[in-house]
Amino acid sequence: MNNPILHTIQTPDDVRKLRIEQLPQLASELRAFIIDIVATKEGHLGASLGVVELTLALHYVFDTPNDLLVWDVGHQAYVHKIITGRKDVFDTNRQLGGISGFPKRSESEFDTFGVGHSSTSISAALGMALASLIQGHVEKHHIAVIGDASIASGMAFEGLNHAGVTDANLLIILNDNAMGIDPSVGALKNYLTAIKKDKRVRKHNLIEALNFDYSGPIDGHDIPKLIAELQRLKSVKGPKFLHIITTKGKGLQQAEEDQVKYHAPGKFDAKTGNIPLKTNEIIPPKYQDVFGETLVELAEKNPKIVGITPAMPTGSSMNKLLTTFPNRAFDVGIAEQHAVTLAAGMVTQGLIPFCTIYSTFLQRAYDQIIHDVALQNLPVIFCLDRAGLVGEDGATHHGVFDIAYLRCIPNLIIYAPMDVIALRNVMYTAQLGLTNPIAIRYPRGRGELLDWKQPFKKIEIGKGECLKEGEFVAILTVGPIGNTIKALCKSHFSDEKIAHYNMQFIKPLDEMLLHKICRKFKRILTIEDGTIIGGFGSAVGEFIHHHGYTDITVKQLGVPDRFIEHGKTEELYKSIEIDPENLIKSISSFT
């Protein structure tokens, strides 16, 4: 057996000291290292296993960090992190206080650009390459690694279109594994598949038509071949494009066979690769599954309902509608802007689109929400999954800005269900026919209720509810954090001092109820899982100021004016003092 190598590797310089024939062994050790840690600490597995050889080849050939390497999204950057000085702390990956699960500029000079959302690598690397030209650094190399799902996004095409008319020393590497989180979709995916099967397609090569020097496709797991091609491309001037074929989950049989599940599998057995069987314990369902099952239930009775998701059918549970009504559900790929305007177009022709997008990704379609939906007052139903703090994915993925960035848009209704029954009922209400677009925000994770499949009830738009009467302090909540307050009112604040209101609608506010509250209470506490600046509490404060209630003290709790890093969700709530223990202190001090 060959002597172990990985323990000798701290930086890319150590990799470059190895002979090429030693690199496959290092690749094998890296895969085992990643599997061992991710099996217990969790994280993104399949993508990083698929680019082990590519990562080694890139750092072997190029003079990183002087040559600039940009990873798209960053799911696949674990090997990069391990061989750029973070091997000894890799077990802290995605843990509170540990290293980020994505490339992050403040973490390492080798992380040239912070990522977490897709399709930014080409534009960023081109910006770096043009800066190098301007500053006379003509020998510096700039490499963007992007997947076949990410390259189908509009922003990636914008970058390609610009790069093709420059003299930038830019190399784009297409990591083609036919997968994003779910299988890649669309005409471009079919085109790339055709290139892999029939090289005659290359006579009409799309990339070459954009003025790139195209090479490939080549085996992305063949290290000598990768190194030889990368060394050749170093001498080619101008924009270059290398197409490589890889297998997501390479080296772990289960991850290769079930690439969707092993994208981020949670805990699993490092030796066998098996994910533990679910227990027979009956637990509340995930919000996303309630959404998915309810959508199918509604679609069975209402033929006008359609579903749209930008590349998240499994993550959002839109796959349930895709399976049941494949002609009425659309995975449009990583294309949030297109998803929103597609929904708007469908509304004009009488359909009822449920457009489900993670809160953090809806940010990418802000103009479309305003210009294509709200301005025309088209009743698109936006279902904002992963609203609030999402945990270990960290700052790039927390859905904490949606209340603030949506609340200022005219015509838009914003609703935050406190539980999964409320989620079902607002979905039911929306498909009955609204005159305005609506955004329904709900969190990652499980609900509170087991008996959730209740008969539908129509919700009155813009109405809140009193959950507990009180005389001294009014606590106003929106969304599932109301369950925490509801429980605390039973366990710690059962007296007549504290009142609790589930406001439900952030926009329009229940002004009749707010007037009643303001006339009765001199102290109002607002609690939300979004940003304090511009959020629900701000809306309540604006109402109080506008109507001249000058003798009321308002305290706002929520996400402070800083980016919240990664960690378990309960740890993050504690860090911003809206966990149960801190809420008890805040409420007690306010009374």
PDB file of C-alpha atoms in Angstrom, residues 59-318:
ATOM      1  CA  HIS A  59      -4.284  23.991  -8.279  1.00  0.00           C
ATOM      2  CA  TYR A  60      -1.518  21.823  -9.778  1.00  0.00           C
ATOM      3  CA  VAL A  61      -1.402  23.737 -13.075  1.00  0.00           C
ATOM      4  CA  PHE A  62      -2.237  27.275 -12.023  1.00  0.00           C
ATOM      5  CA  ASP A  63      -0.371  29.491  -9.586  1.00  0.00           C
ATOM      6  CA  THR A  64      -3.181  30.017  -7.089  1.00  0.00           C
ATOM      7  CA  PRO A  65      -3.842  32.381  -5.359  1.00  0.00           C
ATOM      8  CA  ASN A  66      -1.938  34.622  -7.822  1.00  0.00           C
ATOM      9  CA  ASP A  67      -3.993  33.089 -10.592  1.00  0.00           C
ATOM     10  CA  LEU A  68      -7.620  33.619  -9.658  1.00  0.00           C
ATOM     11  CA  LEU A  69     -10.023  30.704  -9.316  1.00  0.00           C
ATOM     12  CA  VAL A  70     -13.787  31.349  -8.958  1.00  0.00           C
ATOM     13  CA  TRP A  71     -16.237  28.605  -8.057  1.00  0.00           C
ATOM     14  CA  ASP A  72     -19.876  28.949  -9.049  1.00  0.00           C
ATOM     15  CA  VAL A  73     -22.369  28.437  -6.180  1.00  0.00           C
ATOM     16  CA  GLY A  74     -19.650  26.805  -4.059  1.00  0.00           C
ATOM     17  CA  HIS A  75     -21.337  23.480  -3.228  1.00  0.00           C
ATOM     18  CA  GLN A  76     -18.360  21.825  -4.884  1.00  0.00           C
ATOM     19  CA  ALA A  77     -15.552  23.693  -3.097  1.00  0.00           C
ATOM     20  CA  TYR A  78     -14.792  21.312  -0.210  1.00  0.00           C
ATOM     21  CA  VAL A  79     -11.628  19.891  -1.815  1.00  0.00           C
ATOM     22  CA  HIS A  80     -10.540  23.434  -2.610  1.00  0.00           C
ATOM     23  CA  LYS A  81     -10.950  24.360   1.056  1.00  0.00           C
ATOM     24  CA  ILE A  82      -9.126  21.286   2.324  1.00  0.00           C
ATOM     25  CA  ILE A  83      -6.010  21.872   0.204  1.00  0.00           C
ATOM     26  CA  THR A  84      -5.921  25.631   0.805  1.00  0.00           C
ATOM     27  CA  GLY A  85      -5.075  25.630   4.490  1.00  0.00           C
ATOM     28  CA  ARG A  86      -8.379  24.544   6.043  1.00  0.00           C
ATOM     29  CA  LYS A  87      -7.922  20.787   6.324  1.00  0.00           C
ATOM     30  CA  ASP A  88      -7.368  20.864  10.078  1.00  0.00           C
ATOM     31  CA  VAL A  89     -10.550  22.865  10.692  1.00  0.00           C
ATOM     32  CA  PHE A  90     -12.690  21.223   8.034  1.00  0.00           C
ATOM     33  CA  ASP A  91     -14.660  19.405  10.720  1.00  0.00           C
ATOM     34  CA  THR A  92     -16.055  22.832  11.711  1.00  0.00           C
ATOM     35  CA  ASN A  93     -17.547  23.272   8.251  1.00  0.00           C
ATOM     36  CA  ARG A  94     -21.004  24.931   8.499  1.00  0.00           C
ATOM     37  CA  GLN A  95     -20.836  24.795  12.311  1.00  0.00           C
ATOM     38  CA  LEU A  96     -21.382  27.872  14.467  1.00  0.00           C
ATOM     39  CA  GLY A  97     -18.057  29.719  14.603  1.00  0.00           C
ATOM     40  CA  GLY A  98     -16.498  27.359  12.046  1.00  0.00           C
ATOM     41  CA  ILE A  99     -15.613  27.726   8.395  1.00  0.00           C
ATOM     42  CA  SER A 100     -18.304  28.514   5.862  1.00  0.00           C
ATOM     43  CA  GLY A 101     -19.824  25.866   3.629  1.00  0.00           C
ATOM     44  CA  PHE A 102     -19.150  28.153   0.667  1.00  0.00           C
ATOM     45  CA  PRO A 103     -16.109  30.103  -0.591  1.00  0.00           C
ATOM     46  CA  LYS A 104     -15.775  33.297   1.405  1.00  0.00           C
ATOM     47  CA  ARG A 105     -13.298  36.096   0.767  1.00  0.00           C
ATOM     48  CA  SER A 106     -12.746  36.904   4.430  1.00  0.00           C
ATOM     49  CA  GLU A 107     -11.847  33.275   5.130  1.00  0.00           C
ATOM     50  CA  SER A 108      -8.953  32.730   2.714  1.00  0.00           C
ATOM     51  CA  GLU A 109      -6.983  34.500   0.006  1.00  0.00           C
ATOM     52  CA  PHE A 110      -7.690  31.442  -2.139  1.00  0.00           C
ATOM     53  CA  ASP A 111     -11.426  32.248  -2.000  1.00  0.00           C
ATOM     54  CA  THR A 112     -11.331  34.983  -4.610  1.00  0.00           C
ATOM     55  CA  PHE A 113     -15.082  35.586  -4.659  1.00  0.00           C
ATOM     56  CA  GLY A 114     -17.848  34.864  -2.146  1.00  0.00           C
ATOM     57  CA  VAL A 115     -20.633  32.688  -3.525  1.00  0.00           C
ATOM     58  CA  GLY A 116     -23.721  30.760  -2.484  1.00  0.00           C
ATOM     59  CA  HIS A 117     -26.159  31.635  -5.255  1.00  0.00           C
ATOM     60  CA  SER A 118     -25.587  30.328  -8.755  1.00  0.00           C
ATOM     61  CA  SER A 119     -24.357  31.705 -12.059  1.00  0.00           C
ATOM     62  CA  THR A 120     -22.121  34.516 -10.779  1.00  0.00           C
ATOM     63  CA  SER A 121     -18.731  32.984 -11.592  1.00  0.00           C
ATOM     64  CA  ILE A 122     -18.394  34.053 -15.234  1.00  0.00           C
ATOM     65  CA  SER A 123     -19.217  37.697 -14.574  1.00  0.00           C
ATOM     66  CA  ALA A 124     -16.969  37.834 -11.509  1.00  0.00           C
ATOM     67  CA  ALA A 125     -14.020  36.131 -13.205  1.00  0.00           C
ATOM     68  CA  LEU A 126     -14.447  38.334 -16.285  1.00  0.00           C
ATOM     69  CA  GLY A 127     -14.423  41.405 -14.047  1.00  0.00           C
ATOM     70  CA  MET A 128     -11.158  40.197 -12.528  1.00  0.00           C
ATOM     71  CA  ALA A 129      -9.679  39.436 -15.945  1.00  0.00           C
ATOM     72  CA  LEU A 130     -10.563  42.858 -17.339  1.00  0.00           C
ATOM     73  CA  ALA A 131      -9.107  44.486 -14.220  1.00  0.00           C
ATOM     74  CA  SER A 132      -5.884  42.577 -14.836  1.00  0.00           C
ATOM     75  CA  LEU A 133      -5.770  43.831 -18.433  1.00  0.00           C
ATOM     76  CA  ILE A 134      -6.280  47.415 -17.324  1.00  0.00           C
ATOM     77  CA  GLN A 135      -3.525  47.091 -14.746  1.00  0.00           C
ATOM     78  CA  GLY A 136      -1.094  45.421 -17.135  1.00  0.00           C
ATOM     79  CA  HIS A 137      -1.114  41.972 -15.522  1.00  0.00           C
ATOM     80  CA  VAL A 138      -1.413  40.212 -18.854  1.00  0.00           C
ATOM     81  CA  GLU A 139       0.018  36.874 -17.691  1.00  0.00           C
ATOM     82  CA  LYS A 140      -2.439  36.395 -14.830  1.00  0.00           C
ATOM     83  CA  HIS A 141      -4.993  33.627 -15.354  1.00  0.00           C
ATOM     84  CA  HIS A 142      -8.661  33.780 -14.354  1.00  0.00           C
ATOM     85  CA  ILE A 143     -10.701  30.593 -14.114  1.00  0.00           C
ATOM     86  CA  ALA A 144     -14.444  30.194 -13.576  1.00  0.00           C
ATOM     87  CA  VAL A 145     -15.812  26.722 -12.773  1.00  0.00           C
ATOM     88  CA  ILE A 146     -19.523  26.476 -13.498  1.00  0.00           C
ATOM     89  CA  GLY A 147     -21.976  23.592 -13.691  1.00  0.00           C
ATOM     90  CA  ASP A 148     -24.349  22.702 -16.505  1.00  0.00           C
ATOM     91  CA  ALA A 149     -27.356  23.758 -14.397  1.00  0.00           C
ATOM     92  CA  SER A 150     -25.836  27.125 -13.450  1.00  0.00           C
ATOM     93  CA  ILE A 151     -24.685  27.988 -16.967  1.00  0.00           C
ATOM     94  CA  ALA A 152     -28.282  27.871 -18.176  1.00  0.00           C
ATOM     95  CA  SER A 153     -29.120  30.890 -16.009  1.00  0.00           C
ATOM     96  CA  GLY A 154     -29.566  34.251 -17.678  1.00  0.00           C
ATOM     97  CA  MET A 155     -26.720  35.896 -15.788  1.00  0.00           C
ATOM     98  CA  ALA A 156     -24.265  33.260 -17.012  1.00  0.00           C
ATOM     99  CA  PHE A 157     -25.318  33.967 -20.606  1.00  0.00           C
ATOM    100  CA  GLU A 158     -24.866  37.686 -20.026  1.00  0.00           C
ATOM    101  CA  GLY A 159     -21.319  36.988 -18.881  1.00  0.00           C
ATOM    102  CA  LEU A 160     -20.598  34.714 -21.849  1.00  0.00           C
ATOM    103  CA  ASN A 161     -21.971  37.297 -24.255  1.00  0.00           C
ATOM    104  CA  HIS A 162     -19.671  40.005 -22.887  1.00  0.00           C
ATOM    105  CA  ALA A 163     -16.598  37.806 -22.476  1.00  0.00           C
ATOM    106  CA  GLY A 164     -16.722  36.715 -26.102  1.00  0.00           C
ATOM    107  CA  VAL A 165     -15.965  40.232 -27.373  1.00  0.00           C
ATOM    108  CA  THR A 166     -13.047  40.861 -24.998  1.00  0.00           C
ATOM    109  CA  ASP A 167      -9.375  39.928 -24.970  1.00  0.00           C
ATOM    110  CA  ALA A 168      -9.644  38.815 -21.362  1.00  0.00           C
ATOM    111  CA  ASN A 169      -7.436  35.968 -20.209  1.00  0.00           C
ATOM    112  CA  LEU A 170     -10.434  33.999 -19.034  1.00  0.00           C
ATOM    113  CA  LEU A 171     -10.945  30.245 -18.848  1.00  0.00           C
ATOM    114  CA  ILE A 172     -14.462  28.951 -18.238  1.00  0.00           C
ATOM    115  CA  ILE A 173     -14.674  25.316 -17.200  1.00  0.00           C
ATOM    116  CA  LEU A 174     -18.060  23.705 -17.665  1.00  0.00           C
ATOM    117  CA  ASN A 175     -18.431  20.920 -15.112  1.00  0.00           C
ATOM    118  CA  ASP A 176     -21.073  18.870 -16.905  1.00  0.00           C
ATOM    119  CA  ASN A 177     -22.667  16.208 -14.735  1.00  0.00           C
ATOM    120  CA  ALA A 178     -26.255  16.720 -15.955  1.00  0.00           C
ATOM    121  CA  MET A 179     -27.241  17.682 -12.407  1.00  0.00           C
ATOM    122  CA  GLY A 180     -27.933  20.713 -10.294  1.00  0.00           C
ATOM    123  CA  ILE A 181     -29.587  19.776  -7.030  1.00  0.00           C
ATOM    124  CA  ASP A 182     -32.176  18.039  -9.186  1.00  0.00           C
ATOM    125  CA  PRO A 183     -31.479  16.861 -12.750  1.00  0.00           C
ATOM    126  CA  SER A 184     -30.696  19.691 -15.159  1.00  0.00           C
ATOM    127  CA  VAL A 185     -33.489  20.712 -17.498  1.00  0.00           C
ATOM    128  CA  GLY A 186     -34.023  22.671 -20.690  1.00  0.00           C
ATOM    129  CA  ALA A 187     -32.847  22.931 -24.254  1.00  0.00           C
ATOM    130  CA  LEU A 188     -29.253  23.763 -23.282  1.00  0.00           C
ATOM    131  CA  LYS A 189     -29.064  20.560 -21.252  1.00  0.00           C
ATOM    132  CA  ASN A 190     -30.268  18.652 -24.325  1.00  0.00           C
ATOM    133  CA  TYR A 191     -27.643  20.425 -26.437  1.00  0.00           C
ATOM    134  CA  LEU A 192     -24.842  19.496 -24.047  1.00  0.00           C
ATOM    135  CA  THR A 193     -26.073  15.904 -24.029  1.00  0.00           C
ATOM    136  CA  ALA A 194     -25.957  15.890 -27.824  1.00  0.00           C
ATOM    137  CA  ILE A 195     -22.357  17.145 -27.790  1.00  0.00           C
ATOM    138  CA  LYS A 196     -21.380  14.293 -25.478  1.00  0.00           C
ATOM    139  CA  LYS A 197     -23.057  11.723 -27.722  1.00  0.00           C
ATOM    140  CA  ASP A 198     -22.296  13.070 -31.178  1.00  0.00           C
ATOM    141  CA  LYS A 199     -19.267  15.214 -31.897  1.00  0.00           C
ATOM    142  CA  ARG A 200     -20.809  16.267 -35.229  1.00  0.00           C
ATOM    143  CA  VAL A 201     -22.856  18.744 -33.185  1.00  0.00           C
ATOM    144  CA  ARG A 202     -19.602  20.628 -32.604  1.00  0.00           C
ATOM    145  CA  LYS A 203     -19.720  21.882 -36.193  1.00  0.00           C
ATOM    146  CA  HIS A 204     -22.422  24.229 -34.968  1.00  0.00           C
ATOM    147  CA  ASN A 205     -20.950  24.799 -31.528  1.00  0.00           C
ATOM    148  CA  LEU A 206     -22.800  27.448 -29.542  1.00  0.00           C
ATOM    149  CA  ILE A 207     -19.765  28.362 -27.433  1.00  0.00           C
ATOM    150  CA  GLU A 208     -17.497  28.783 -30.449  1.00  0.00           C
ATOM    151  CA  ALA A 209     -20.141  31.008 -32.006  1.00  0.00           C
ATOM    152  CA  LEU A 210     -19.632  33.315 -29.009  1.00  0.00           C
ATOM    153  CA  ASN A 211     -15.907  33.635 -29.876  1.00  0.00           C
ATOM    154  CA  PHE A 212     -14.554  31.223 -27.283  1.00  0.00           C
ATOM    155  CA  ASP A 213     -11.773  28.750 -27.932  1.00  0.00           C
ATOM    156  CA  TYR A 214     -13.757  25.578 -27.145  1.00  0.00           C
ATOM    157  CA  SER A 215     -12.180  22.259 -26.181  1.00  0.00           C
ATOM    158  CA  GLY A 216     -13.674  19.042 -24.928  1.00  0.00           C
ATOM    159  CA  PRO A 217     -15.633  17.296 -23.797  1.00  0.00           C
ATOM    160  CA  ILE A 218     -13.027  15.392 -21.803  1.00  0.00           C
ATOM    161  CA  ASP A 219     -13.164  13.041 -18.828  1.00  0.00           C
ATOM    162  CA  GLY A 220     -13.123  15.192 -15.707  1.00  0.00           C
ATOM    163  CA  HIS A 221     -11.848  12.292 -13.603  1.00  0.00           C
ATOM    164  CA  ASP A 222      -8.743  11.646 -15.723  1.00  0.00           C
ATOM    165  CA  ILE A 223      -6.086  13.700 -13.931  1.00  0.00           C
ATOM    166  CA  PRO A 224      -3.260  13.385 -16.518  1.00  0.00           C
ATOM    167  CA  LYS A 225      -5.650  14.358 -19.319  1.00  0.00           C
ATOM    168  CA  LEU A 226      -7.002  17.293 -17.304  1.00  0.00           C
ATOM    169  CA  ILE A 227      -3.519  18.552 -16.480  1.00  0.00           C
ATOM    170  CA  ALA A 228      -2.351  18.248 -20.080  1.00  0.00           C
ATOM    171  CA  GLU A 229      -5.346  20.200 -21.380  1.00  0.00           C
ATOM    172  CA  LEU A 230      -5.090  22.890 -18.715  1.00  0.00           C
ATOM    173  CA  GLN A 231      -1.399  23.349 -19.450  1.00  0.00           C
ATOM    174  CA  ARG A 232      -2.198  23.707 -23.153  1.00  0.00           C
ATOM    175  CA  LEU A 233      -4.917  26.254 -22.447  1.00  0.00           C
ATOM    176  CA  LYS A 234      -2.510  28.379 -20.409  1.00  0.00           C
ATOM    177  CA  SER A 235      -0.801  29.345 -23.664  1.00  0.00           C
ATOM    178  CA  VAL A 236      -4.051  30.175 -25.496  1.00  0.00           C
ATOM    179  CA  LYS A 237      -4.872  33.867 -25.477  1.00  0.00           C
ATOM    180  CA  GLY A 238      -8.303  35.362 -24.950  1.00  0.00           C
ATOM    181  CA  PRO A 239     -11.512  33.695 -23.695  1.00  0.00           C
ATOM    182  CA  LYS A 240     -11.377  29.896 -23.513  1.00  0.00           C
ATOM    183  CA  PHE A 241     -13.948  27.250 -22.672  1.00  0.00           C
ATOM    184  CA  LEU A 242     -13.212  23.728 -21.445  1.00  0.00           C
ATOM    185  CA  HIS A 243     -16.061  21.218 -21.325  1.00  0.00           C
ATOM    186  CA  ILE A 244     -15.480  18.359 -18.878  1.00  0.00           C
ATOM    187  CA  ILE A 245     -17.701  15.414 -17.990  1.00  0.00           C
ATOM    188  CA  THR A 246     -17.933  14.372 -14.352  1.00  0.00           C
ATOM    189  CA  THR A 247     -20.104  12.191 -12.142  1.00  0.00           C
ATOM    190  CA  LYS A 248     -21.747  13.876  -9.177  1.00  0.00           C
ATOM    191  CA  GLY A 249     -21.073  11.799  -6.066  1.00  0.00           C
ATOM    192  CA  LYS A 250     -18.079  10.067  -7.670  1.00  0.00           C
ATOM    193  CA  GLY A 251     -16.500   7.469  -5.387  1.00  0.00           C
ATOM    194  CA  LEU A 252     -19.524   6.715  -3.195  1.00  0.00           C
ATOM    195  CA  GLN A 253     -21.869   4.252  -4.845  1.00  0.00           C
ATOM    196  CA  GLN A 254     -25.045   5.524  -3.214  1.00  0.00           C
ATOM    197  CA  ALA A 255     -24.161   9.127  -4.070  1.00  0.00           C
ATOM    198  CA  GLU A 256     -23.642   8.196  -7.705  1.00  0.00           C
ATOM    199  CA  GLU A 257     -26.901   6.244  -7.871  1.00  0.00           C
ATOM    200  CA  ASP A 258     -29.096   8.761  -6.008  1.00  0.00           C
ATOM    201  CA  GLN A 259     -27.558  12.110  -6.835  1.00  0.00           C
ATOM    202  CA  VAL A 260     -30.542  14.130  -5.626  1.00  0.00           C
ATOM    203  CA  LYS A 261     -30.635  12.625  -2.142  1.00  0.00           C
ATOM    204  CA  TYR A 262     -26.845  12.712  -1.730  1.00  0.00           C
ATOM    205  CA  HIS A 263     -26.493  16.336  -2.773  1.00  0.00           C
ATOM    206  CA  ALA A 264     -26.815  17.082   0.944  1.00  0.00           C
ATOM    207  CA  PRO A 265     -27.774  13.779   2.570  1.00  0.00           C
ATOM    208  CA  GLY A 266     -27.604  14.709   6.230  1.00  0.00           C
ATOM    209  CA  LYS A 267     -25.929  12.174   8.490  1.00  0.00           C
ATOM    210  CA  PHE A 268     -25.029   8.799   6.964  1.00  0.00           C
ATOM    211  CA  ASP A 269     -22.751   5.811   7.595  1.00  0.00           C
ATOM    212  CA  ALA A 270     -19.294   6.703   6.301  1.00  0.00           C
ATOM    213  CA  LYS A 271     -18.329   3.055   5.768  1.00  0.00           C
ATOM    214  CA  THR A 272     -21.445   1.810   4.001  1.00  0.00           C
ATOM    215  CA  GLY A 273     -22.740   5.107   2.621  1.00  0.00           C
ATOM    216  CA  ASN A 274     -26.235   4.251   3.840  1.00  0.00           C
ATOM    217  CA  ILE A 275     -28.556   6.873   5.285  1.00  0.00           C
ATOM    218  CA  PRO A 276     -30.213   5.649   8.526  1.00  0.00           C
ATOM    219  CA  LEU A 277     -33.769   4.458   8.071  1.00  0.00           C
ATOM    220  CA  LYS A 278     -36.430   6.793   9.341  1.00  0.00           C
ATOM    221  CA  THR A 279     -37.978   5.823  12.642  1.00  0.00           C
ATOM    222  CA  ASN A 280     -41.651   4.977  12.982  1.00  0.00           C
ATOM    223  CA  GLU A 281     -42.080   7.969  15.257  1.00  0.00           C
ATOM    224  CA  ILE A 282     -44.944  10.145  14.102  1.00  0.00           C
ATOM    225  CA  ILE A 283     -43.682  13.698  13.729  1.00  0.00           C
ATOM    226  CA  PRO A 284     -45.128  16.882  12.224  1.00  0.00           C
ATOM    227  CA  PRO A 285     -44.569  17.312   8.477  1.00  0.00           C
ATOM    228  CA  LYS A 286     -42.219  19.797   6.875  1.00  0.00           C
ATOM    229  CA  TYR A 287     -43.795  23.020   5.686  1.00  0.00           C
ATOM    230  CA  GLN A 288     -42.571  22.280   2.164  1.00  0.00           C
ATOM    231  CA  ASP A 289     -44.334  18.905   2.141  1.00  0.00           C
ATOM    232  CA  VAL A 290     -47.576  20.443   3.362  1.00  0.00           C
ATOM    233  CA  PHE A 291     -47.223  22.944   0.525  1.00  0.00           C
ATOM    234  CA  GLY A 292     -46.569  20.188  -2.030  1.00  0.00           C
ATOM    235  CA  GLU A 293     -49.391  17.912  -0.925  1.00  0.00           C
ATOM    236  CA  THR A 294     -51.857  20.776  -0.587  1.00  0.00           C
ATOM    237  CA  LEU A 295     -50.996  22.026  -4.066  1.00  0.00           C
ATOM    238  CA  VAL A 296     -51.811  18.632  -5.544  1.00  0.00           C
ATOM    239  CA  GLU A 297     -55.040  18.485  -3.518  1.00  0.00           C
ATOM    240  CA  LEU A 298     -56.110  21.886  -4.832  1.00  0.00           C
ATOM    241  CA  ALA A 299     -54.981  21.167  -8.395  1.00  0.00           C
ATOM    242  CA  GLU A 300     -57.139  18.036  -8.508  1.00  0.00           C
ATOM    243  CA  LYS A 301     -60.231  20.231  -8.119  1.00  0.00           C
ATOM    244  CA  ASN A 302     -59.069  23.375  -9.906  1.00  0.00           C
ATOM    245  CA  PRO A 303     -57.764  22.744 -13.447  1.00  0.00           C
ATOM    246  CA  LYS A 304     -56.456  26.314 -13.728  1.00  0.00           C
ATOM    247  CA  ILE A 305     -53.749  25.732 -11.108  1.00  0.00           C
ATOM    248  CA  VAL A 306     -50.177  25.358 -12.368  1.00  0.00           C
ATOM    249  CA  GLY A 307     -46.867  25.182 -10.516  1.00  0.00           C
ATOM    250  CA  ILE A 308     -43.532  26.837 -11.303  1.00  0.00           C
ATOM    251  CA  THR A 309     -40.154  26.316  -9.647  1.00  0.00           C
ATOM    252  CA  PRO A 310     -36.671  27.501 -10.645  1.00  0.00           C
ATOM    253  CA  ALA A 311     -34.656  24.267 -10.268  1.00  0.00           C
ATOM    254  CA  MET A 312     -35.988  23.332  -6.815  1.00  0.00           C
ATOM    255  CA  PRO A 313     -38.686  20.671  -7.410  1.00  0.00           C
ATOM    256  CA  THR A 314     -37.418  18.406  -4.635  1.00  0.00           C
ATOM    257  CA  GLY A 315     -36.364  21.140  -2.218  1.00  0.00           C
ATOM    258  CA  SER A 316     -39.738  22.873  -2.492  1.00  0.00           C
ATOM    259  CA  SER A 317     -41.804  19.655  -2.885  1.00  0.00           C
ATOM    260  CA  MET A 318     -43.088  20.884  -6.244  1.00  0.00           C
TER     261      MET A 318
END
